[in-house]
Coordinates of C-alpha atoms in Angstrom, one line a residue:
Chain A
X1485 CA 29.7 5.7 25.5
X1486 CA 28.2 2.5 23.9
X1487 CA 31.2 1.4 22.3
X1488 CA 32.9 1.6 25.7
X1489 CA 30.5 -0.7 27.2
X1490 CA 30.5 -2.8 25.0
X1491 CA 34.2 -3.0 24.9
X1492 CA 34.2 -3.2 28.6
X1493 CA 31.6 -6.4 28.0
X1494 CA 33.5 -8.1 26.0
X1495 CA 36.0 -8.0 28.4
X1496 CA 34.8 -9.5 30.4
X1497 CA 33.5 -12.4 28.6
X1498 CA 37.0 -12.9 27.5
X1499 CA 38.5 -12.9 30.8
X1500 CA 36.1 -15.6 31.8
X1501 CA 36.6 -17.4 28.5
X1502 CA 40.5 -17.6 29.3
X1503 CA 39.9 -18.6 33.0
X1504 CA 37.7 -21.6 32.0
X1505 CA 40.4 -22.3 28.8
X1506 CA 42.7 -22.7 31.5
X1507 CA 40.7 -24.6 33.7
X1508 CA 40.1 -26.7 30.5
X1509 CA 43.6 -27.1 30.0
X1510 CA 44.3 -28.1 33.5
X1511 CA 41.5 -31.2 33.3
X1512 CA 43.1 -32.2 30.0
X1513 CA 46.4 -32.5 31.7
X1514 CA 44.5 -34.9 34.5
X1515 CA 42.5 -36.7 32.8
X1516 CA 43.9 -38.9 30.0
X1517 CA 43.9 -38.5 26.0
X1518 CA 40.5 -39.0 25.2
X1519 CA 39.5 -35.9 25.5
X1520 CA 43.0 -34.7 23.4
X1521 CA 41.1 -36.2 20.8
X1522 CA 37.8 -34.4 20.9
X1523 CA 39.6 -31.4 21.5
X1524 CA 41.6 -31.6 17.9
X1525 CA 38.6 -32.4 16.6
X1526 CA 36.5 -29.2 17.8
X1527 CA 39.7 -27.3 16.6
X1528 CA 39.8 -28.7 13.4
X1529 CA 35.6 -27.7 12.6
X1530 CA 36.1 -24.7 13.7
X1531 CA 39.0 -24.1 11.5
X1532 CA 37.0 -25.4 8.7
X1533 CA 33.6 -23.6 9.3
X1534 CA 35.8 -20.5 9.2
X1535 CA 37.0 -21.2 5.9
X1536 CA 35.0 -21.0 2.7
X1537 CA 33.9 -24.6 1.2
X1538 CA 32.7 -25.9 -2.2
X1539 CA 29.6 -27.7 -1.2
X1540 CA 27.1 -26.8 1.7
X1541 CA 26.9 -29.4 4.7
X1542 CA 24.4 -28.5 7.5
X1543 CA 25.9 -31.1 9.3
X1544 CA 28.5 -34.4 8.9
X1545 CA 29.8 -37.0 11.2
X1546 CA 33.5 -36.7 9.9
X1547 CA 34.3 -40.5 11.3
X1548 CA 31.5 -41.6 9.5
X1549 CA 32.3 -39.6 6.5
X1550 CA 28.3 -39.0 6.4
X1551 CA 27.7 -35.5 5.0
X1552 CA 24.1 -34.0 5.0
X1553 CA 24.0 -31.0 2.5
X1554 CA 24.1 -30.0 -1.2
X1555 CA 26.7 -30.6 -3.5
X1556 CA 27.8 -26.9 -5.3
X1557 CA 29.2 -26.0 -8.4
X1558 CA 33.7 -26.4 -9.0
X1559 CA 34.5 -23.7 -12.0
X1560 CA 38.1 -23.9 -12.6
X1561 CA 40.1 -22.1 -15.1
X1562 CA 43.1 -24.4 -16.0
X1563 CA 43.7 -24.3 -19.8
X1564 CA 40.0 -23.9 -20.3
X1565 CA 36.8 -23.3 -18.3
X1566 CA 36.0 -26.4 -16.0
X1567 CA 32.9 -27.0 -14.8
X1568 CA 32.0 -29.7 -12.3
X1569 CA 29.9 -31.0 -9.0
X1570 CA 31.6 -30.4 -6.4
X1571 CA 30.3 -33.8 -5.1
X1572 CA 33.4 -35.1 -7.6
X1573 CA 35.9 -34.6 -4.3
X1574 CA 33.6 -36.6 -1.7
X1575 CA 34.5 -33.8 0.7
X1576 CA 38.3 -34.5 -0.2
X1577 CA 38.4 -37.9 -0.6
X1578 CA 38.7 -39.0 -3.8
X1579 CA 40.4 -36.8 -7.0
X1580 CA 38.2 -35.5 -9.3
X1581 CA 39.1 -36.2 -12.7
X1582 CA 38.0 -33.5 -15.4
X1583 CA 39.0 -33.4 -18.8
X1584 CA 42.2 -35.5 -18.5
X1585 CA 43.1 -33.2 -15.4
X1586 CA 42.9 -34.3 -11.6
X1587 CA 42.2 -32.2 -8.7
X1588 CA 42.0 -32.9 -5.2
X1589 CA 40.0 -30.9 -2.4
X1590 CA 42.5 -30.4 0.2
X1591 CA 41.8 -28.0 3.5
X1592 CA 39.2 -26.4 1.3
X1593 CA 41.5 -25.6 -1.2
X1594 CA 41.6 -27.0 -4.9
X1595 CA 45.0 -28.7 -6.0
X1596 CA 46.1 -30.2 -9.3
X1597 CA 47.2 -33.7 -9.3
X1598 CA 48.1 -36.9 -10.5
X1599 CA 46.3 -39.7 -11.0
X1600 CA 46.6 -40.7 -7.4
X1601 CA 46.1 -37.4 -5.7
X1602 CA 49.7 -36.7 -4.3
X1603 CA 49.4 -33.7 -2.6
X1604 CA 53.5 -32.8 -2.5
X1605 CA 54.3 -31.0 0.7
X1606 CA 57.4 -28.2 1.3
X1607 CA 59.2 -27.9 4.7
X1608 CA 56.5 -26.2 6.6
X1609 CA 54.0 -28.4 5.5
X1610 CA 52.5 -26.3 2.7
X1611 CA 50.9 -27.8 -0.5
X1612 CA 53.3 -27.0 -3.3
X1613 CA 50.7 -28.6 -5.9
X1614 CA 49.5 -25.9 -8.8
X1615 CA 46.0 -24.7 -7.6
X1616 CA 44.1 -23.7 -10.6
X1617 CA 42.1 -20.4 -10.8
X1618 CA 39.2 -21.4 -8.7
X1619 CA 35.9 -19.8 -9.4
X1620 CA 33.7 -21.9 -8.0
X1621 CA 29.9 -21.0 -6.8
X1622 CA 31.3 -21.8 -3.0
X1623 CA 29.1 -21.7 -0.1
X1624 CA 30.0 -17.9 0.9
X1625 CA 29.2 -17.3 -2.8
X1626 CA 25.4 -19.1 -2.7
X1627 CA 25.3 -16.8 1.2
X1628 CA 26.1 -13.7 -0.9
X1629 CA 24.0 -14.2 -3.8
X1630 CA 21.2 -15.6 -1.4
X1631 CA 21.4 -12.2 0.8
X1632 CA 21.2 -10.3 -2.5
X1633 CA 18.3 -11.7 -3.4
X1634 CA 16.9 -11.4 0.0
X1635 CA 18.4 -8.0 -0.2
X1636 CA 16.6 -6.9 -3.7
X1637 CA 13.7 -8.4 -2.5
X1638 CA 12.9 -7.0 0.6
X1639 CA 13.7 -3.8 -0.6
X1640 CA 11.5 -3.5 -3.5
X1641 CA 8.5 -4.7 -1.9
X1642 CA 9.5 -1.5 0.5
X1643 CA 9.9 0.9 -2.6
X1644 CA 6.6 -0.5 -4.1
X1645 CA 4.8 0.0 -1.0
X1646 CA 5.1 3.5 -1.0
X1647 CA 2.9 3.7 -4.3
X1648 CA 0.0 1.2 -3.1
X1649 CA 0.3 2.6 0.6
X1650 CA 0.0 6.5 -0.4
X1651 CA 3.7 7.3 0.4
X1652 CA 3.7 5.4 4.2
X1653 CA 5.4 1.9 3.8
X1654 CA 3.8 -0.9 4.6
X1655 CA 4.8 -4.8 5.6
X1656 CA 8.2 -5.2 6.0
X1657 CA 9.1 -1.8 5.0
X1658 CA 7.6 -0.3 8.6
X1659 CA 11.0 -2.4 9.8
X1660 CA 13.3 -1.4 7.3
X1661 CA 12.2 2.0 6.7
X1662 CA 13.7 3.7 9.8
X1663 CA 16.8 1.9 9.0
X1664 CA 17.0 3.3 6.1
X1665 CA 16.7 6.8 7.5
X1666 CA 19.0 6.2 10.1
X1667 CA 21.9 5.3 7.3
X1668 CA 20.5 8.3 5.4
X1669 CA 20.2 10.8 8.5
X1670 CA 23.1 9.3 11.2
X1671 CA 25.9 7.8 8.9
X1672 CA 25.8 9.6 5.1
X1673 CA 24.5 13.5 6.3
X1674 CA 26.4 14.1 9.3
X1675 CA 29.5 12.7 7.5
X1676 CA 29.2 13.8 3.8
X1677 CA 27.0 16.8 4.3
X1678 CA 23.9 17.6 2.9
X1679 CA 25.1 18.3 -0.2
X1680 CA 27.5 15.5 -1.6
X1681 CA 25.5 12.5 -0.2
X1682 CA 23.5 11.6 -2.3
X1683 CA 25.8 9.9 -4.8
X1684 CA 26.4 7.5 -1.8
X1685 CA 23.7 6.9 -0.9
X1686 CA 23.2 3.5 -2.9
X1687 CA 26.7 2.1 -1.8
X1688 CA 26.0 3.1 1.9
X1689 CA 23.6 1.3 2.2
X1690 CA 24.0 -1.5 -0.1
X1691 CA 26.7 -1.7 2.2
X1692 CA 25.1 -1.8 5.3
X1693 CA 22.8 -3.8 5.0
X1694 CA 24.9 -6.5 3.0
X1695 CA 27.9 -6.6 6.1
X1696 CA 24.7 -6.7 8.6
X1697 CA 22.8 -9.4 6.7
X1698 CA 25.7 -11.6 6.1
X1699 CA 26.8 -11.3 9.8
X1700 CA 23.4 -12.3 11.1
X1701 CA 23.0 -15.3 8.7
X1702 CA 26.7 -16.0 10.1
X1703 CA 24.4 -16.4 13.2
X1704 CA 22.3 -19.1 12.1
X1705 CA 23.6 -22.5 12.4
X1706 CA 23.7 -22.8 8.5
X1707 CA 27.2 -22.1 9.4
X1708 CA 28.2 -19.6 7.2
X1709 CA 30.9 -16.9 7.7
X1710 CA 31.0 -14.8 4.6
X1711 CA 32.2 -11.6 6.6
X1712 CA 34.7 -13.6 8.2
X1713 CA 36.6 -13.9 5.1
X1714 CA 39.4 -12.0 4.2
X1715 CA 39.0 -12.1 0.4
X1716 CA 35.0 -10.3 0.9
X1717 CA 36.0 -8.2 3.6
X1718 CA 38.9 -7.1 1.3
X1719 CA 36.5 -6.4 -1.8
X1720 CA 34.2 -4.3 0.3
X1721 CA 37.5 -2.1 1.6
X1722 CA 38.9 -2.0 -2.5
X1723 CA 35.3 -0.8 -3.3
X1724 CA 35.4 1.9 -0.6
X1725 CA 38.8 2.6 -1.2
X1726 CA 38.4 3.2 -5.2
X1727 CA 34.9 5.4 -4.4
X1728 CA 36.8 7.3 -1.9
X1729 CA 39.7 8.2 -4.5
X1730 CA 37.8 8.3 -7.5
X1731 CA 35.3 10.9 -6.0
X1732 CA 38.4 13.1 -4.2
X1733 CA 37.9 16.5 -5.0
X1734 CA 41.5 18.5 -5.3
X1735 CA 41.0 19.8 -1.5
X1736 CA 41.5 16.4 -0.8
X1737 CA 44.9 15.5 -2.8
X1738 CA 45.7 18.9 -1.9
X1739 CA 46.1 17.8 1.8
X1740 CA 47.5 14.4 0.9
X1741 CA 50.4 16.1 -1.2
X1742 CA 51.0 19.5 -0.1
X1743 CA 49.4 19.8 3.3
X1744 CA 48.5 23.7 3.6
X1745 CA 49.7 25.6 6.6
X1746 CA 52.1 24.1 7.5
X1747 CA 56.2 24.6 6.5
X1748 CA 57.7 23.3 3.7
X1749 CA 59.7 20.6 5.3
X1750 CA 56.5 19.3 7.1
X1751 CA 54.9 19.1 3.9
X1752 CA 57.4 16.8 2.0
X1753 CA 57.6 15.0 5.6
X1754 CA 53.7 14.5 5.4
X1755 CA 52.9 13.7 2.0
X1756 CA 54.2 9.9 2.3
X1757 CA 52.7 9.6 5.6
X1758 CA 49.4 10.9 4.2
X1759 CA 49.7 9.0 1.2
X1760 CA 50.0 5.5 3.1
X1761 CA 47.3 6.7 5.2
X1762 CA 45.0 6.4 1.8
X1763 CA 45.8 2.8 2.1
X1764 CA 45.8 2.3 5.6
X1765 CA 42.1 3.4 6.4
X1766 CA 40.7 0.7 4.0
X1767 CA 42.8 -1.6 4.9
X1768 CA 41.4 -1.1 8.8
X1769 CA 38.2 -1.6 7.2
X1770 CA 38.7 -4.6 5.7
X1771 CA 40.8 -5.9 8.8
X1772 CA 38.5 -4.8 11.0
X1773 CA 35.4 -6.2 9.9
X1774 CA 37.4 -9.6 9.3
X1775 CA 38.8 -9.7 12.9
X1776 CA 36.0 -8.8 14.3
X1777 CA 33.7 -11.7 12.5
X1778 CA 36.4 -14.5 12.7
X1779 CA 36.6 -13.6 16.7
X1780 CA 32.9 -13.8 17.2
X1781 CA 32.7 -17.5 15.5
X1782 CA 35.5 -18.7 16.9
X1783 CA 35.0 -17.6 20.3
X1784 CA 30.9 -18.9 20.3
X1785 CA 32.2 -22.4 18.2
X1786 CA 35.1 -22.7 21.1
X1787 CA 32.3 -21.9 23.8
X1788 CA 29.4 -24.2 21.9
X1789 CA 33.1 -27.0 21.6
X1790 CA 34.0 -26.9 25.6
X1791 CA 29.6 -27.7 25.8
X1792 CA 31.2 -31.7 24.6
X1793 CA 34.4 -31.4 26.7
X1794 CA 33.1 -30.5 30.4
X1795 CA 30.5 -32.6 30.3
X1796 CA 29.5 -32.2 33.5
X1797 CA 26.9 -30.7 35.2
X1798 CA 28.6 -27.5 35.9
X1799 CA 30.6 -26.8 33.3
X1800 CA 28.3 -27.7 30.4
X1801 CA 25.5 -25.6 31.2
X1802 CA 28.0 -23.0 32.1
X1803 CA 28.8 -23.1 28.8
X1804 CA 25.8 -22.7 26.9
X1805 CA 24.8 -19.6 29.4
X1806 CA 28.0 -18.3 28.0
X1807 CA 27.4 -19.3 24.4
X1808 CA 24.0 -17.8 25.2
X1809 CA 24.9 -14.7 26.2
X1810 CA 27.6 -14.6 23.6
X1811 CA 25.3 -14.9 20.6
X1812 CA 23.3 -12.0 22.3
X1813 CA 26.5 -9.7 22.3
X1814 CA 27.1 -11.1 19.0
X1815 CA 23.6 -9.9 17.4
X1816 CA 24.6 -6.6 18.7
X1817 CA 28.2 -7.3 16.9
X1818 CA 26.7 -8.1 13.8
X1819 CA 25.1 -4.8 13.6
X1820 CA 27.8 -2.7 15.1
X1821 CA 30.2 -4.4 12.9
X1822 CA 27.9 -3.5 9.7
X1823 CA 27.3 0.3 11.3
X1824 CA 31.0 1.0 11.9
X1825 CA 32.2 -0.1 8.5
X1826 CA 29.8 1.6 7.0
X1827 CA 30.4 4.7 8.9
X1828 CA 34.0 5.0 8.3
X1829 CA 33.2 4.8 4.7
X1830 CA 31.1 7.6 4.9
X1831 CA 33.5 9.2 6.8
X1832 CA 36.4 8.8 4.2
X1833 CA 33.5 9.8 1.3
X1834 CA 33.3 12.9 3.8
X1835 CA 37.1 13.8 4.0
X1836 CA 37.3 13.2 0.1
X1837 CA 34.2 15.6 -0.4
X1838 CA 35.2 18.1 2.2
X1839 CA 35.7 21.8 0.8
X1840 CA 38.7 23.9 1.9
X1841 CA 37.9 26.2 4.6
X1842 CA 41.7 27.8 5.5
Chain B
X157 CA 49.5 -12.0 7.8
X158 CA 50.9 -15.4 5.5
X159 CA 47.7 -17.3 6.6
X160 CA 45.6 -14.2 5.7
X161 CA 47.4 -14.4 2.2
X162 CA 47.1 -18.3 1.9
X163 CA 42.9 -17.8 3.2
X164 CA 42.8 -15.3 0.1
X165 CA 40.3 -17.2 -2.4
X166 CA 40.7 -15.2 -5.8
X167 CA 37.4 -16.4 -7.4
X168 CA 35.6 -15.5 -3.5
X169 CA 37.0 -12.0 -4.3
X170 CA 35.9 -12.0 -8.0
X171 CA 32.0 -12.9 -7.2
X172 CA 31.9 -10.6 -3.9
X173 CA 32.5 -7.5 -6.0
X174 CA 30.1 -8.9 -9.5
X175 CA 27.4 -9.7 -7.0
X176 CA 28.0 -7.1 -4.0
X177 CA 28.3 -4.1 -7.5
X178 CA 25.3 -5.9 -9.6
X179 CA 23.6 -5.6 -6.1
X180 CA 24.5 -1.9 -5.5
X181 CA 23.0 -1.4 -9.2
X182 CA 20.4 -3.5 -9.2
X183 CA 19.3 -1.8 -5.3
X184 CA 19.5 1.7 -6.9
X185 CA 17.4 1.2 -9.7
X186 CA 14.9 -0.5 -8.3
X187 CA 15.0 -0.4 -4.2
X188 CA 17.2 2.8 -2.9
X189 CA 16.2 5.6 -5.8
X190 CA 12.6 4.5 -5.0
X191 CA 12.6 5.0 -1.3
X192 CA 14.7 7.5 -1.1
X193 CA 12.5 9.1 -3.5
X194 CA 9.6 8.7 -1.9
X195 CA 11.0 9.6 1.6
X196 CA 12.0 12.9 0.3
X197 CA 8.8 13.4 -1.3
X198 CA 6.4 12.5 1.6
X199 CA 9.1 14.7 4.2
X200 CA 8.6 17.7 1.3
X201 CA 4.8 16.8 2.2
X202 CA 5.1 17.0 5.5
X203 CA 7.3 19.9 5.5
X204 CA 4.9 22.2 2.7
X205 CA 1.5 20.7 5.3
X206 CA 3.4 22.5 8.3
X207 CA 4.2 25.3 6.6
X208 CA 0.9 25.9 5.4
X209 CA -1.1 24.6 8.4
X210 CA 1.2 27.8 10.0
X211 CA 0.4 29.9 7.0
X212 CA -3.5 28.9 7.7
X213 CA -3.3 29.6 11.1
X214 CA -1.7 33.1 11.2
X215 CA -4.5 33.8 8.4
X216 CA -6.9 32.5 10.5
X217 CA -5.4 35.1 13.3
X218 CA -5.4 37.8 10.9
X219 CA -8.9 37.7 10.6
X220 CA -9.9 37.0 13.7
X221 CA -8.0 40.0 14.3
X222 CA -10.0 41.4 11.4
X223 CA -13.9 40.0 13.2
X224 CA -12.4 42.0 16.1
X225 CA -11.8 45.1 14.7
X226 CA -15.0 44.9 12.7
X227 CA -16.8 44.0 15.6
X228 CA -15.7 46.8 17.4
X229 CA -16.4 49.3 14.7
X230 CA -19.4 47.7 14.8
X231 CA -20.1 48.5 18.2
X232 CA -18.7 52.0 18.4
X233 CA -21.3 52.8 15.4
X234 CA -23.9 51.4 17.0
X235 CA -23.2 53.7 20.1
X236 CA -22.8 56.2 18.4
X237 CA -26.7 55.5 16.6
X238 CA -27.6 55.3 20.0
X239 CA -26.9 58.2 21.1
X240 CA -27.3 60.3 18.6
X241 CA -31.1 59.1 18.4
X242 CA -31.2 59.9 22.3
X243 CA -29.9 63.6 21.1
X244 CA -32.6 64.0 18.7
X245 CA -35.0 62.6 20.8
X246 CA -34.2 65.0 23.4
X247 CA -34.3 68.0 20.7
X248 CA -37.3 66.9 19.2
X249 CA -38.7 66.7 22.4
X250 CA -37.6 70.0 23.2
X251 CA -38.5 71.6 20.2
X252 CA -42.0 70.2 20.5
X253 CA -42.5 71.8 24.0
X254 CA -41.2 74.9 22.6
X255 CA -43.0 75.0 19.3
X256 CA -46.6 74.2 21.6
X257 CA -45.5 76.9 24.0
X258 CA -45.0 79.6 21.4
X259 CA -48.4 78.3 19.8
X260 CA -50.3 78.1 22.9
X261 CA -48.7 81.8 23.4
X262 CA -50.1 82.8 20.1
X263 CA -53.2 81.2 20.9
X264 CA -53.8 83.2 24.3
X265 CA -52.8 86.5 22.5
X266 CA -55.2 86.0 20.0
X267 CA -57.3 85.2 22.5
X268 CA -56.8 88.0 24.3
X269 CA -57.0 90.3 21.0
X270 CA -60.5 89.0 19.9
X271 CA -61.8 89.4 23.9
X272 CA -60.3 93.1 23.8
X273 CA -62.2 93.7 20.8
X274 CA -65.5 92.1 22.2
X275 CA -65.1 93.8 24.9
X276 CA -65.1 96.9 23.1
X277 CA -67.5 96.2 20.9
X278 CA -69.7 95.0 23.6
X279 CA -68.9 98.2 25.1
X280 CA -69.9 100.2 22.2
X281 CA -73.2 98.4 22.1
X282 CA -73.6 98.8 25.9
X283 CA -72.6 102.8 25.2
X284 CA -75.2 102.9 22.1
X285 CA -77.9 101.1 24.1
X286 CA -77.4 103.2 26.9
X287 CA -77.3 106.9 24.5
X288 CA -80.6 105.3 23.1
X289 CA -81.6 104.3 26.3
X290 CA -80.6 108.2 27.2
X291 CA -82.6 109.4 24.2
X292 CA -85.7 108.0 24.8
X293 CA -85.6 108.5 28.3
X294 CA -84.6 112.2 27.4
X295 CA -87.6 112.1 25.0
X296 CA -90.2 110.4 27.1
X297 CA -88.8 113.3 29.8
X298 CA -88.9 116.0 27.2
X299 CA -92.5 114.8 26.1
X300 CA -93.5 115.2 29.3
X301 CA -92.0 118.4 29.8
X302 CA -93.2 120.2 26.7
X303 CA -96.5 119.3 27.0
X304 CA -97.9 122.9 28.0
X305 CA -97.3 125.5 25.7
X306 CA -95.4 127.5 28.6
X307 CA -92.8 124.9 29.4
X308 CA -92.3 125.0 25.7
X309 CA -92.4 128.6 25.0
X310 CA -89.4 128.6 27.7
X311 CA -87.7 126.3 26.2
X312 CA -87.6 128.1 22.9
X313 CA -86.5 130.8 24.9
X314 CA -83.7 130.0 27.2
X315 CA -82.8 128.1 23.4
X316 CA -82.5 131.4 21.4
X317 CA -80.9 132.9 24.7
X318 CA -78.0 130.3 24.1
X319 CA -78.1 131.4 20.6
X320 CA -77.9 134.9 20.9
X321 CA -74.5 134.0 23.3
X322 CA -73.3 132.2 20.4

């Protein structure tokens, strides 16, 4: 099986990661503090690309405080719409003082303040400032909106070029064509059935190829990681999750409530462990996909990171073949990841679509 | 699960599903409908160009089917022409030889008729020249005979003796 391999791969690549981590660790306890340093510092970007931000930066010397990007729209609802520049914050430096209100950027996260920007702190070193609705055009958002476009673009020049090209696409559409088939004729028939797939069709692929674009442009060293989020990937599982239940036929609450063919005391036994199944599979989705993304950057970012901290002649090189070899499995990643959520959606549209047969 | 909770960005959430639902919208108006459309239509194509390139084919078998039966018909007619026309060639021939044997039959008895009667006839005239041959040589003989009135005076006599018998 593919999957198997490519389990098996990874495996691999993690065993060697841990080795070399703990070779790492072992010339961090030699060698003195220096390094300590650099090493917080690699933890803390990565930390930070994984997280969504209000402004774009391509890249920044954080000593410095030098920041080369765009600046990207704050909207805040706090007693009112607020609208600002995100350059307000200086990447978290100063307060940003709107309407007689202050806010403060702190760990990518918008906090209301005074004056000074006091950020109050409880035991565990949590902000206990009040963080105002935040619904601010962030970088994921400009990713998303930038892959829809791509998205409704690409994808209209391939419906038009059916009508200028005599039914046979043409351009870009001889590329995305067959994928489109293959969502159509490996992931929505075989799963929904000839019949019922139709309906589906748009989300299932909207789907797919949204999860598979965003992953790859989580590729590119824009250094995004939309996919990677837990508040995306959890709006792509409530959208699957509402289609699934809002499509169910009664077959399908028939088995989630009174499973047939089985005794009476299995039913009543089954029905709440049926019912939290409803929840469940999305929730793998969304968990899933999130996992899966988060893993991938953080284990190229810690690969790309340990480039600055070998320094040597072995171990940096090492590195980057690792890195190299990483971002290969992780183009296949990207796709798989896109292919098995959309799948199991299709599969769950299957099981809410699926006629009794007893 | 607390630092999923505290990564949860509300407005993140709120413009993934506006912009990933306005996408699945806009997509099916104007990308997915389309193409899937289309795909259907040309595989319909495909499928009805098979299915009458098959139809064409087994049409095209029926008739060759048909050339060979007609071609065979064909054939066994134009035997048949043949040798009937060898039949009648044969009977004509054959009645020819028999109609010019009963006529060259007809033609020898005729023959033979008219020579009978010649041959009477020229026996006749050979028995008529030779009586008148008879007669005048009778006469000439007779002439000669009578000329004394003794020889004739006998003559009258042995004549009346005949009578006289009578």
């Amino acid at each position: 099986m593919q999957k198997n391999s490519v389990v098996r791969i990874f495996m691999t690549f993690a065993l060697i990661l841990t080795s070399m981590n703990l070779a790492a660790k072992d010339n961090e306890k030699v060698e003195n503090g220096g390094k300590e340093g650099l090493r917080t510092e690699i933890k803390e970007f990565i930390a930070h690309h994984l997280q969504d931000s209000h402004d774009f930066t391509f890249f920044s010397d954080e000593k410095e405080h030098k920041y080369y990007g765009f600046p990207l729209p704050v909207i805040l609802w706090d007693e009112g719409l607020k609208v600002f520049s995100s350059s307000k914050f200086h990447h978290g430096q100063t307060v940003a003082e709107v309407g007689g209100s202050y806010y403060k950027l702190y760990h990518s996260k918008i906090y209301k303040t005074d004056a000074e920007g006091t950020i109050n702190y409880d035991e565990s070193h949590h902000a206990t400032n009040e963080k105002p609705l935040d619904f601010s055009i962030t970088k994921n958002v400009v990713s998303m909106l930038l892959i829809g476009l791509l998205m409704f673009f690409m994808f209209r020049s391939l419906a038009r070029s059916y009508k200028k090209n005599n039914g046979m696409p043409s351009g870009v559409g001889r590329f995305l064509e067959p994928l489109v088939l293959f969502v159509r004729d490996e992931i929505a028939i075989p799963n929904i059935g000839e019949k019922k797939y139709r309906k589906y069709m748009s989300f299932l692929l909207t789907i797919f190829f949204f999860i598979w674009f965003l992953n790859l442009l989580g590729m590119t060293p824009l250094g995004v990681n939309v996919t990677g989020n837990i508040a995306v990937t959890f709006g792509l599982a409530l959208l699957t999750f509402l289609i699934t239940n809002l499509t169910a036929n009664k077959n399908y609450w028939g088995h989630i409530f009174w499973m047939p063919g089985v005794p009476t005391f299995m039913k009543v036994v089954l029905a709440p462990i049926e019912l939290l199944g409803v929840f469940i599979k999305p929730f793998s989705l969304m968990i899933r996909l999130y996992a899966n993304m988060t893993a991938g950057h953080v284990v190229i970012m810690s690969i790309v990171g340990m480039m600055f901290l070998f320094k040597s002649w072995i171990g940096s090189p090492l590195s980057f073949g690792l890195a190299f070899a990483l971002s290969i499995l992780e183009l296949l990643v990207a796709a798989l990841q896109a292919y098995i959520f959309t799948m199991l959606a299709a599969l769950y549209f299957g099981m809410a679509n699926e006629e009794a047969h007893h | 699960m607390e630092k999923l909770l505290d990564q949860f960005s509300f407005g993140l959430f709120f413009w993934q599903i506006l912009i990933f639902v306005g996408l699945i919208f806009l997509l099916k108006k104007y990308a997915w409908g389309p193409i899937l459309k289309s795909v259907n239509d040309r595989e319909e194509g495909i499928k009805n160009a098979l299915e009458s390139a098959e139809d064409a084919r087994k049409e095209m078998q029926n008739l060759q089917a048909d050339n060979e039966r007609i071609l065979n018909e064909a054939r066994a007619e134009r035997d048949g022409m043949l040798k009937e026309a060898r039949q009648l060639k044969e009977s004509m021939i054959s009645d020819a030889k028999e109609e010019a044997q009963a006529e060259a039959d007809k033609i020898v008895k005729q023959a033979q008729v008219t020579i009978e009667g010649e041959k009477k006839a020229a026996i006749a005239e050979l028995k008529n020249q030779v009586a008148g041959l008879s007669v005048e040589i009778a006469e000439k003989m007779v002439r000669k005979e009578l000329s004394n009135n003794d020889k004739q005076l006998e003559l009258v006599e042995s004549m009346l003796g005949d009578v006289t018998l009578n």
